[in-house]
mmCIF file of C-alpha atoms in Angstrom:
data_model
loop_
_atom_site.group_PDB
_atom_site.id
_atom_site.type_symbol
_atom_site.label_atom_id
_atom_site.label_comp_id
_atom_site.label_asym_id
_atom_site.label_seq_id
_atom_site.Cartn_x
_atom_site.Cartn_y
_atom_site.Cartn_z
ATOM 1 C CA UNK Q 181 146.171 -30.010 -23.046
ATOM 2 C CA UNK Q 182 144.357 -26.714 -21.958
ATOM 3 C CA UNK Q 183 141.592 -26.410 -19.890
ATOM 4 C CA UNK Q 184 137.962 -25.626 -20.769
ATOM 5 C CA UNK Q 185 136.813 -21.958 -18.810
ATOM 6 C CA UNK Q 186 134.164 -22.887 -17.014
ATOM 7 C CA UNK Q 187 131.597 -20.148 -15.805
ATOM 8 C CA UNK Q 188 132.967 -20.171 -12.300
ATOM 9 C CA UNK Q 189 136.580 -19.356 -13.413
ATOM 10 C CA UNK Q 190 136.624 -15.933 -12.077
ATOM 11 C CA UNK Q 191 135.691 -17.223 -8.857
ATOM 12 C CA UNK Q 192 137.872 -19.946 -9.058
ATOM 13 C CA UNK Q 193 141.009 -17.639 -9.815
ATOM 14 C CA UNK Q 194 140.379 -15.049 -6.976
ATOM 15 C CA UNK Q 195 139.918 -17.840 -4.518
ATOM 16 C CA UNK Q 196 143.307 -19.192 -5.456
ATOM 17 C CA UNK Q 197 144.812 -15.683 -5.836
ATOM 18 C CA UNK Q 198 143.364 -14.079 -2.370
ATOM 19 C CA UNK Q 199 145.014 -17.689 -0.403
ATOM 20 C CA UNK Q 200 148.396 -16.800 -1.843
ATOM 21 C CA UNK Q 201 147.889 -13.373 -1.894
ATOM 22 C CA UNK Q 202 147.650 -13.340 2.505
ATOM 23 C CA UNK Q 203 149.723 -16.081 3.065
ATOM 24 C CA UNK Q 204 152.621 -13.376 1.699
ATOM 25 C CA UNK Q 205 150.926 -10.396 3.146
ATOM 26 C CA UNK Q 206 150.290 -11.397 6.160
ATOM 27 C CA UNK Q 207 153.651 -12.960 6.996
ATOM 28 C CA UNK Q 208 155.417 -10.040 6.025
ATOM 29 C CA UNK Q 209 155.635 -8.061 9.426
ATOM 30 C CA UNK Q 210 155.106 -3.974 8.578
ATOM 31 C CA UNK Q 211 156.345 -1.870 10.514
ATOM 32 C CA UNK Q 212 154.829 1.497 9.807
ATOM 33 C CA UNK Q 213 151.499 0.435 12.510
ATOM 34 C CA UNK Q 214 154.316 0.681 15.284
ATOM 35 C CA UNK Q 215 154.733 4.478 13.953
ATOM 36 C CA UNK Q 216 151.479 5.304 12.515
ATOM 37 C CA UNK Q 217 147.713 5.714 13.724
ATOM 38 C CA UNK Q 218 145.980 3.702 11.876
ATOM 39 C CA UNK Q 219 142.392 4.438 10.696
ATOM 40 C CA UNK Q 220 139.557 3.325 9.252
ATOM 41 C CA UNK Q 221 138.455 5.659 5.800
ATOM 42 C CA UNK Q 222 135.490 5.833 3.872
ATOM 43 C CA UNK Q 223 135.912 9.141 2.086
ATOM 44 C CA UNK Q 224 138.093 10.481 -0.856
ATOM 45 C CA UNK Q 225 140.250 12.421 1.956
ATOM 46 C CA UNK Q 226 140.505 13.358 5.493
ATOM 47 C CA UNK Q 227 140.711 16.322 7.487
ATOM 48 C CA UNK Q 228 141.067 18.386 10.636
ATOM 49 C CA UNK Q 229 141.922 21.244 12.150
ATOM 50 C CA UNK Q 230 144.025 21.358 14.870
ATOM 51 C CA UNK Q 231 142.181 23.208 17.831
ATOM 52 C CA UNK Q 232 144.233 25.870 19.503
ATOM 53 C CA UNK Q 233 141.986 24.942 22.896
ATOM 54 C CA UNK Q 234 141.178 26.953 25.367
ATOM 55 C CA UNK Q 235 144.157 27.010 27.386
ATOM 56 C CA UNK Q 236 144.196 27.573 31.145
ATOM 57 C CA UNK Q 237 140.964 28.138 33.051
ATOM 58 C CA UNK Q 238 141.309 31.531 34.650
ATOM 59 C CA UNK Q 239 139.987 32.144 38.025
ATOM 60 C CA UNK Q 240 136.267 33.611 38.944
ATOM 61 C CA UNK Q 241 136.138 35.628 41.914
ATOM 62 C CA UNK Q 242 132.990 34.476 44.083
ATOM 63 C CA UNK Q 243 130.238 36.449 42.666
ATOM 64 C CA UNK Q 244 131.723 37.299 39.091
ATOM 65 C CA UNK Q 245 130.915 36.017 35.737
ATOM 66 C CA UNK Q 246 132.761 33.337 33.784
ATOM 67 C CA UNK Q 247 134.923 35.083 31.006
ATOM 68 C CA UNK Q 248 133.835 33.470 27.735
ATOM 69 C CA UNK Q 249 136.273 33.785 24.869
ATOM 70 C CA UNK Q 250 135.984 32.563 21.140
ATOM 71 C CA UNK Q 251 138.319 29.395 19.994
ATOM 72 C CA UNK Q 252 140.695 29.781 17.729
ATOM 73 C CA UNK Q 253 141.070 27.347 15.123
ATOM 74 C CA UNK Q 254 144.957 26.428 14.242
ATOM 75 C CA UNK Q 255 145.755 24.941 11.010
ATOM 76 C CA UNK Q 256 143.931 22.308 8.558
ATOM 77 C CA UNK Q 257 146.084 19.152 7.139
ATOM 78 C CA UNK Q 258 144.482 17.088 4.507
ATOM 79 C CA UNK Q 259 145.568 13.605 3.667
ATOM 80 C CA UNK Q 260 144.119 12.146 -0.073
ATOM 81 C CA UNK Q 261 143.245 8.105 -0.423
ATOM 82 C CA UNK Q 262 145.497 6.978 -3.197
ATOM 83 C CA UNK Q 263 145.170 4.337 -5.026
ATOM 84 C CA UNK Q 264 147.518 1.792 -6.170
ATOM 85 C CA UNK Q 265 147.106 -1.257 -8.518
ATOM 86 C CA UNK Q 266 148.873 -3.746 -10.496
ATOM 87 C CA UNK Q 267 147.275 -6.377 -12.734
ATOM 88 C CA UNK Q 268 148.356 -9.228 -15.459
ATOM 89 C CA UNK Q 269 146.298 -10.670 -18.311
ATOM 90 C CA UNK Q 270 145.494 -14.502 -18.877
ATOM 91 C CA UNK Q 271 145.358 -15.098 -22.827
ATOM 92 C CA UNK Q 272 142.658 -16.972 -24.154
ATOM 93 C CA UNK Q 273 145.253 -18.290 -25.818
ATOM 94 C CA UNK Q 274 147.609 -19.615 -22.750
ATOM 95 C CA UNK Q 275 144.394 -20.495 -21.199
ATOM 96 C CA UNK Q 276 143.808 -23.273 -23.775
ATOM 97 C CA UNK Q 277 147.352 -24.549 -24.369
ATOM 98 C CA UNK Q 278 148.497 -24.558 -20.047
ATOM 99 C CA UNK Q 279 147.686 -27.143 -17.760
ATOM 100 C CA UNK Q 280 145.847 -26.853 -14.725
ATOM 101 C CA UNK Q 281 149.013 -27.304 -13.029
ATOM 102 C CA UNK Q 282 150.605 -24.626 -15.024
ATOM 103 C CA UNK Q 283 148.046 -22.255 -14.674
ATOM 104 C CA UNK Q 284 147.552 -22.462 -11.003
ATOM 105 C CA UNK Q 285 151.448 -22.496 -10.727
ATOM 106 C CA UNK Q 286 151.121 -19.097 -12.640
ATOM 107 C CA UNK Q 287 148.727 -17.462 -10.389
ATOM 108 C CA UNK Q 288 150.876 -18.619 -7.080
ATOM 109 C CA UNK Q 289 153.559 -16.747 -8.198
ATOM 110 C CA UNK Q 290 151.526 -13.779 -8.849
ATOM 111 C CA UNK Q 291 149.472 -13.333 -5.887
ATOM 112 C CA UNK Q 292 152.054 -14.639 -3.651
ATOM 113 C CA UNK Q 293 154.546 -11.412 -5.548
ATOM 114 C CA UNK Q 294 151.551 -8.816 -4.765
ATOM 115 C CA UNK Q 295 150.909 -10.000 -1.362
ATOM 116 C CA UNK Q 296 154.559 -8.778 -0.622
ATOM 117 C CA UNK Q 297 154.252 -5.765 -3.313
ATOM 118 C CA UNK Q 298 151.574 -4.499 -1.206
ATOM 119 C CA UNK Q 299 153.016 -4.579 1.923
ATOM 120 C CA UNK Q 300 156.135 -3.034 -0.002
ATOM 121 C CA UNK Q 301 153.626 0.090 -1.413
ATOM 122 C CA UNK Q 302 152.243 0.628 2.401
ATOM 123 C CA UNK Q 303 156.022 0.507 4.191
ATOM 124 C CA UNK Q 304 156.993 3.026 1.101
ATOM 125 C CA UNK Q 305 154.652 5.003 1.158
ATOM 126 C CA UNK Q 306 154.538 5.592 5.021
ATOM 127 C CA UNK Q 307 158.755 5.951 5.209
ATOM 128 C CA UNK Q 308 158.401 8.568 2.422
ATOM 129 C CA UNK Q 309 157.224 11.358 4.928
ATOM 130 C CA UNK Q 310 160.719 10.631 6.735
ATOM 131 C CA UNK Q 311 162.653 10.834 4.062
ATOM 132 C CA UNK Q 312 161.407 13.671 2.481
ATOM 133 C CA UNK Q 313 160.734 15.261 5.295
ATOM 134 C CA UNK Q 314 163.896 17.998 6.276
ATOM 135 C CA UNK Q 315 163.647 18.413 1.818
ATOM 136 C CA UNK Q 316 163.748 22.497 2.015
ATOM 137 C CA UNK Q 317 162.139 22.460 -1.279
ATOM 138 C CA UNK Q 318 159.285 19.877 -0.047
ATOM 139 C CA UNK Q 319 157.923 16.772 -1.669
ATOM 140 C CA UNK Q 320 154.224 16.279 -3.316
ATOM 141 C CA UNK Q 321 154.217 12.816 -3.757
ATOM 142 C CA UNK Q 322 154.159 12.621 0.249
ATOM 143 C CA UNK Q 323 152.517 15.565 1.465
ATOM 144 C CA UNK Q 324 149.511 16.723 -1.056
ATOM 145 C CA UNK Q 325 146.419 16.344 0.065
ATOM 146 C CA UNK Q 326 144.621 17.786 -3.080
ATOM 147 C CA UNK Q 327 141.760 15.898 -4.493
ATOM 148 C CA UNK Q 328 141.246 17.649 -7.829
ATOM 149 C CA UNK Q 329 137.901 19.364 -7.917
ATOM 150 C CA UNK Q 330 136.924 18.740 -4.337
ATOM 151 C CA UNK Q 331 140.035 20.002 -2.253
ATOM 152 C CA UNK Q 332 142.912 21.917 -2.652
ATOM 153 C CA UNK Q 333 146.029 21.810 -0.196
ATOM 154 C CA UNK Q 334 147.235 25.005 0.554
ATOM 155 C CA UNK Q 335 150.650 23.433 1.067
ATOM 156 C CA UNK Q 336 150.848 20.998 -1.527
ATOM 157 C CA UNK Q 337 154.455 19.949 -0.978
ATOM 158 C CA UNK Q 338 154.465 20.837 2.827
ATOM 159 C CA UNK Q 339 153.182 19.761 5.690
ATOM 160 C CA UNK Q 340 149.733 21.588 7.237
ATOM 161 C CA UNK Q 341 151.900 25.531 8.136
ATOM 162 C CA UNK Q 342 153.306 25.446 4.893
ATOM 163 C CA UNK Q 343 156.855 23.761 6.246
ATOM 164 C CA UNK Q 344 158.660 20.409 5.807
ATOM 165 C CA UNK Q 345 157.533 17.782 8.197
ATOM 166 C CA UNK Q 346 161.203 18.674 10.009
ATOM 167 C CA UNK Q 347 161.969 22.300 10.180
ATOM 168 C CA UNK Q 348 164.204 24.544 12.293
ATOM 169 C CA UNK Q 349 161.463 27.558 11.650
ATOM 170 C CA UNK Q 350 157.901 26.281 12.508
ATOM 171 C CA UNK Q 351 155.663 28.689 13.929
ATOM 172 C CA UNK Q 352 152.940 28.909 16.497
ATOM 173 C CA UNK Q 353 149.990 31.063 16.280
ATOM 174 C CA UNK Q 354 151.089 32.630 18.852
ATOM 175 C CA UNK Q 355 154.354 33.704 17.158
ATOM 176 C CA UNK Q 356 156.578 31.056 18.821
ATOM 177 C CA UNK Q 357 159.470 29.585 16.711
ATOM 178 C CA UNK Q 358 160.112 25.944 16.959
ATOM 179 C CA UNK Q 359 162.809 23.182 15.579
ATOM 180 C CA UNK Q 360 162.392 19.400 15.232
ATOM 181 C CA UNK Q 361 165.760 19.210 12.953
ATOM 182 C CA UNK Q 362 169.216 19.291 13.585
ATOM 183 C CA UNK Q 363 170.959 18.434 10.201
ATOM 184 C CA UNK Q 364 174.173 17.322 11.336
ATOM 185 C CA UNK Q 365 173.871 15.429 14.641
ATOM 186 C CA UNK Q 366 175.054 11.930 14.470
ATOM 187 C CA UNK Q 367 173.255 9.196 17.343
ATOM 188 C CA UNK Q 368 175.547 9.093 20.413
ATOM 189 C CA UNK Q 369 174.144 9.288 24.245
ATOM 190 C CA UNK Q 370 174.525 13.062 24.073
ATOM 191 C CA UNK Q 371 173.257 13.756 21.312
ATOM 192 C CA UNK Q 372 169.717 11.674 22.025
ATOM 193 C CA UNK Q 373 169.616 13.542 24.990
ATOM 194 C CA UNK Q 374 169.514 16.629 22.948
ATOM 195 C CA UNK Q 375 166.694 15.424 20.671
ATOM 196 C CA UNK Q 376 165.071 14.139 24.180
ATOM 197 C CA UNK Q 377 165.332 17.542 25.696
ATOM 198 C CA UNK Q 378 163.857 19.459 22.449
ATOM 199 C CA UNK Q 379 161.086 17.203 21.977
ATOM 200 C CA UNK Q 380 159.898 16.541 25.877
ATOM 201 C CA UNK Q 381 160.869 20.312 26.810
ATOM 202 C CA UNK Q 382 161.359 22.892 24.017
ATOM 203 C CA UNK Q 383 158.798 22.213 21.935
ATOM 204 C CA UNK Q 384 156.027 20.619 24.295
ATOM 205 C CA UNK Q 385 153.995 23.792 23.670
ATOM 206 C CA UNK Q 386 150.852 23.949 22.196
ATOM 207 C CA UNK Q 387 150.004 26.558 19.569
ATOM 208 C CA UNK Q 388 149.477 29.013 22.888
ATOM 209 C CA UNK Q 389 153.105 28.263 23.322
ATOM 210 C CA UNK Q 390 151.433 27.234 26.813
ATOM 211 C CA UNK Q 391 153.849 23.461 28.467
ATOM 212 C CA UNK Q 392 151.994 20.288 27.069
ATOM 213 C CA UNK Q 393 153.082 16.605 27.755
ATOM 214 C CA UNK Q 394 154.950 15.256 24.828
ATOM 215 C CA UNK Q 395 155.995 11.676 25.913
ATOM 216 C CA UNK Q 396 158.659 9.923 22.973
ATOM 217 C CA UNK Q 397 159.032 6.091 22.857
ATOM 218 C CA UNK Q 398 160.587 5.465 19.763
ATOM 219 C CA UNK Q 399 163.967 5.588 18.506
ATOM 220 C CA UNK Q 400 163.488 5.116 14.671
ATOM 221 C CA UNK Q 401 166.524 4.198 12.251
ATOM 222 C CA UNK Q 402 167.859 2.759 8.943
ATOM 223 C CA UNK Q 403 169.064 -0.975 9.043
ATOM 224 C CA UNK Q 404 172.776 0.766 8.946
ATOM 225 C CA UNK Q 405 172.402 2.482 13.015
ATOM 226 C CA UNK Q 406 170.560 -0.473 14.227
ATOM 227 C CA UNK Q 407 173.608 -2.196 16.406
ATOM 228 C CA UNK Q 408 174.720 1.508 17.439
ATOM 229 C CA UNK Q 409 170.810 2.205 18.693
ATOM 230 C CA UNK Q 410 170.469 -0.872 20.294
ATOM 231 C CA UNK Q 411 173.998 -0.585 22.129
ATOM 232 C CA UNK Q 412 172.925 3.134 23.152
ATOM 233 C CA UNK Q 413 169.806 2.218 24.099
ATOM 234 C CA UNK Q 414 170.651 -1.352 25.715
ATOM 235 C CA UNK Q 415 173.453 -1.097 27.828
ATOM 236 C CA UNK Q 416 172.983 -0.239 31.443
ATOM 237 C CA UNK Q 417 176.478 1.542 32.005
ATOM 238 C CA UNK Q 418 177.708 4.575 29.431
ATOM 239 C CA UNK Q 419 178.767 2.807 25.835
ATOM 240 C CA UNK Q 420 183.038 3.663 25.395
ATOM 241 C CA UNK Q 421 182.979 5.152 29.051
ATOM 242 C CA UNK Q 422 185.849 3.416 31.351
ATOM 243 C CA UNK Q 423 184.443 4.822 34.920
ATOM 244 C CA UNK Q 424 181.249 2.486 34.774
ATOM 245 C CA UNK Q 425 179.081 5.929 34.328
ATOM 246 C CA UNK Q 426 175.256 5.071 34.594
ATOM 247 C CA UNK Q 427 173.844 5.273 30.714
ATOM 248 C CA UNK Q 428 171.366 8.369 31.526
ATOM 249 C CA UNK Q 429 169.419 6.921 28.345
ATOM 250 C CA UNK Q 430 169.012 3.235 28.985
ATOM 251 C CA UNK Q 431 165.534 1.602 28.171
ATOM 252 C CA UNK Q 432 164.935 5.199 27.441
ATOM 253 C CA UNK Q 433 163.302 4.245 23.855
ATOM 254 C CA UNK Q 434 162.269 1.493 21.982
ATOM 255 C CA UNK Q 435 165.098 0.966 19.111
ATOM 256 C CA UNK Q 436 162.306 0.387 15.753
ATOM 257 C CA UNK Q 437 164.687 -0.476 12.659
ATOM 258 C CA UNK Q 438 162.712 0.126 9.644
ATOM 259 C CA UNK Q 439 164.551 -0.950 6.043
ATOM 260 C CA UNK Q 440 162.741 1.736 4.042
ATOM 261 C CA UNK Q 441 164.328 4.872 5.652
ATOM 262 C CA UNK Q 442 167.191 6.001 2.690
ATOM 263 C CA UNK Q 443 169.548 8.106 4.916
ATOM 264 C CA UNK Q 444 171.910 5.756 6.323
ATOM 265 C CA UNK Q 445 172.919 7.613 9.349
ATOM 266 C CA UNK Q 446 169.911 9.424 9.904
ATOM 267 C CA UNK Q 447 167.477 8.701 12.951
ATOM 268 C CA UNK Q 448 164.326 9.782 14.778
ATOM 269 C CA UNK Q 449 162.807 10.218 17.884
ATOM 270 C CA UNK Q 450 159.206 10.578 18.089
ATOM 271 C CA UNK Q 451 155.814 8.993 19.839
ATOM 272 C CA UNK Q 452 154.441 6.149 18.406
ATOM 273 C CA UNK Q 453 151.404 6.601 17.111
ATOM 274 C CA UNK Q 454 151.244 10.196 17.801
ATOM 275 C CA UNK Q 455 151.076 13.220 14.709
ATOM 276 C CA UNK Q 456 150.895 10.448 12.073
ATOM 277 C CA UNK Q 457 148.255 9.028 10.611
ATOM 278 C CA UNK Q 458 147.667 5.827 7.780
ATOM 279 C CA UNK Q 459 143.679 5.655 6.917
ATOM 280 C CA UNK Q 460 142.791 2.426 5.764
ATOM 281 C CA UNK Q 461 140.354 3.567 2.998
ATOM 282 C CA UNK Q 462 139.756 -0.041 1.080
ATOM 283 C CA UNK Q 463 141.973 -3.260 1.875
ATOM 284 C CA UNK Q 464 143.980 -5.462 -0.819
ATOM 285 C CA UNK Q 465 140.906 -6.264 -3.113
ATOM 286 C CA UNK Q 466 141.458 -8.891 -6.567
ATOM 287 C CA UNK Q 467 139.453 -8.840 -9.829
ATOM 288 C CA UNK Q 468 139.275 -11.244 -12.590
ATOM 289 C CA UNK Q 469 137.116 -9.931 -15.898
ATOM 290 C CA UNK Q 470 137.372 -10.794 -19.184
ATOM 291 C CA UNK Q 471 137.948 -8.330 -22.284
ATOM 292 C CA UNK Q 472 134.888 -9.215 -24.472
ATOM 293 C CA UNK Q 473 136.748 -8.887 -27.762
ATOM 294 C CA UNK Q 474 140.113 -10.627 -27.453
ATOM 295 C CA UNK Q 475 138.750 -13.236 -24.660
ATOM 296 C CA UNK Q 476 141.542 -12.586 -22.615
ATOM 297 C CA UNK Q 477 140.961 -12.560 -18.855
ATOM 298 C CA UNK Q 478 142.734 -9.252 -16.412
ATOM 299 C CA UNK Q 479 143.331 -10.093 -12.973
ATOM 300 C CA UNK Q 480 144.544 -7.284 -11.169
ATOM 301 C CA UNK Q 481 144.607 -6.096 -7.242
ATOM 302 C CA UNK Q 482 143.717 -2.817 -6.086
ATOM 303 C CA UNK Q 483 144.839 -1.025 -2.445
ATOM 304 C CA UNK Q 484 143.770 2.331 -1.336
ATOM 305 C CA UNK Q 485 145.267 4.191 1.562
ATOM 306 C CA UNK Q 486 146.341 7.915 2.283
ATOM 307 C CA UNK Q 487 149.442 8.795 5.018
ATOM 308 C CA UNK Q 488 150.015 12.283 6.557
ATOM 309 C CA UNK Q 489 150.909 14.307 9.106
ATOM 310 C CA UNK Q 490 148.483 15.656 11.760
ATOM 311 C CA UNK Q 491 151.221 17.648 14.395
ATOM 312 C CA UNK Q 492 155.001 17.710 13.740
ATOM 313 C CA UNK Q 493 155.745 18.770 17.501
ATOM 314 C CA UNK Q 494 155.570 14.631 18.231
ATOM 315 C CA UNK Q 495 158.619 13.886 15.655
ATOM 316 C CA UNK Q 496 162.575 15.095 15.700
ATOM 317 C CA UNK Q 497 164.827 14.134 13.101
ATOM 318 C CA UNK Q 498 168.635 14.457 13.111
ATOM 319 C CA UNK Q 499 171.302 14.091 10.782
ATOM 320 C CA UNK Q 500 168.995 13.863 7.545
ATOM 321 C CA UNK Q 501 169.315 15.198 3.861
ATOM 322 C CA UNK Q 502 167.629 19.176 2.960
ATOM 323 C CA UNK Q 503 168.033 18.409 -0.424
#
């Protein structure tokens, strides 16, 4: 019994690990790239500043000058690459007394569990900005974007003004007040055409408070609202209305159930894609070393990936937790 570690093994065990690692991963179907931008990343964080623009051109009499202002800058968001990791350690021991059959059998279950795990840490990770989102007293673990000793975020627990993602008080430069939360506001017809009207009408401004095109696709909600979204969003006459009224929101959104959101009758409307971001920083990556003083061998996978918020104006939430 046991096997004799050849010099190869390392190789041998990540080739096995990676197969079972993707078969997993990729057949579990995320759905946070349906909500996010996704990125590419090569640095420790990211940042921008959301440009105030110009705003309207402004007519030149024939014969004048062009009137050439300054740009204002709005606010900076930061998003940090964090890494996440899990490993397991082969004895020397195991190693001589196992099979080949056992051993491989070992690693299967391993990989296959982290190929899953990982998609698990992504889905997590992303959902986490909606459900701590409306928190009044804000949530680091989603929103900091400090690196320690290269960046500091202003807003450690908040989003890039200093407010939760969702907010009844967020503020434009110039002086504007703005809400993408109503608390209590369960999903009927009327009420999505509240969050509809907010999102495409009251707060399509830009930090001029000057009309911008805010186009929502997505209806976003826990597994618990997914038959009432879908029969709000599917039926062609008005759901519970005897007179055959025309559903004003039919086809209106895309119903996107997604498992990790915690409040059960909480939903969102937002624009796929839009004011979110996941940067890709380094895929699911396996390593198999040895300790050189107890001879066992550490086989562990690494991810690294950083979520945030780039403009709240593209996301409404209703009927979620403050605290």
């Amino acid at each position: 019994m046991g096997i004799t570690v050849r010099s190869n093994f390392p190789e041998l065990v990540k080739r096995q690990a990676y197969e079972y690692f993707f078969e997993r991963y990729d057949g579990v179907e995320p759905v946070y790239p349906r909500v996010f931008e996704v990125l590419p990343s090569t640095r420790a964080f990211e940042q921008g500043t959301a440009a105030v623009g110009m705003g309207q051109l402004q007519e030149k009499p024939e014969g004048t000058s062009i009137r050439y202002r300054d740009p204002v800058e709005g606010h900076t968001w930061y998003i940090k690459m964090k890494t996440f990791a899990d490993g397991f350690i082969l004895t020397d021991e195991f190693l001589q007394d196992a099979d080949d059959g056992r051993i491989e059998g070992f690693i299967r279950e391993a990989a296959a569990s982290w190929g899953e795990g990982v998609r698990m840490t992504e889905e997590a990770a992303c959902a986490r900005l909606f459900n701590k989102g409306a928190l009044s007293a804000g949530d680091a673990p989603a929103f900091d974007g400090t690196v320690p000793g290269v960046v500091q975020d202003p807003s450690p627990k908040f989003i890039y003004d200093g407010k939760p993602f969702f907010a009844t008080d967020h503020a434009s430069l110039a002086g504007s007040t703005y809400a993408n939360l109503t608390a209590s506001l369960p999903l009927t017809v009327a009420n999505l055409e509240t969050a509809w009207g907010a999102i495409t009408n009251t707060n399509a401004r830009n930090e001029r408070d000057e009309p911008v095109r805010i186009a929502p696709n997505v209806l976003l909600v826990p597994q618990e609202l997914e038959f009432t979204a879908k029969t709000i969003l599917r039926s062609v006459l008005l759901p519970g209305s005897p007179n055959n009224d025309i559903n004003p929101v039919s086809e209106l959104l895309e119903p996107v159930v997604w498992r990790y959101l915690e409040d059960t009758d909480g939903w969102f409307v937002g624009a796929s894609k839009r004011g979110l971001r996941f940067y890709d920083r380094t895929p699911p990556t396996i390593s198999v070393t040895q300790d050189p003083e107890t001879k066992n061998w550490r086989v562990d996978v690494v991810r690294r990936f950083g979520v945030g918020v780039t403009n709240w104006r593209y996301w409404y939430a209703a009927n979620v937790a403050q605290s």
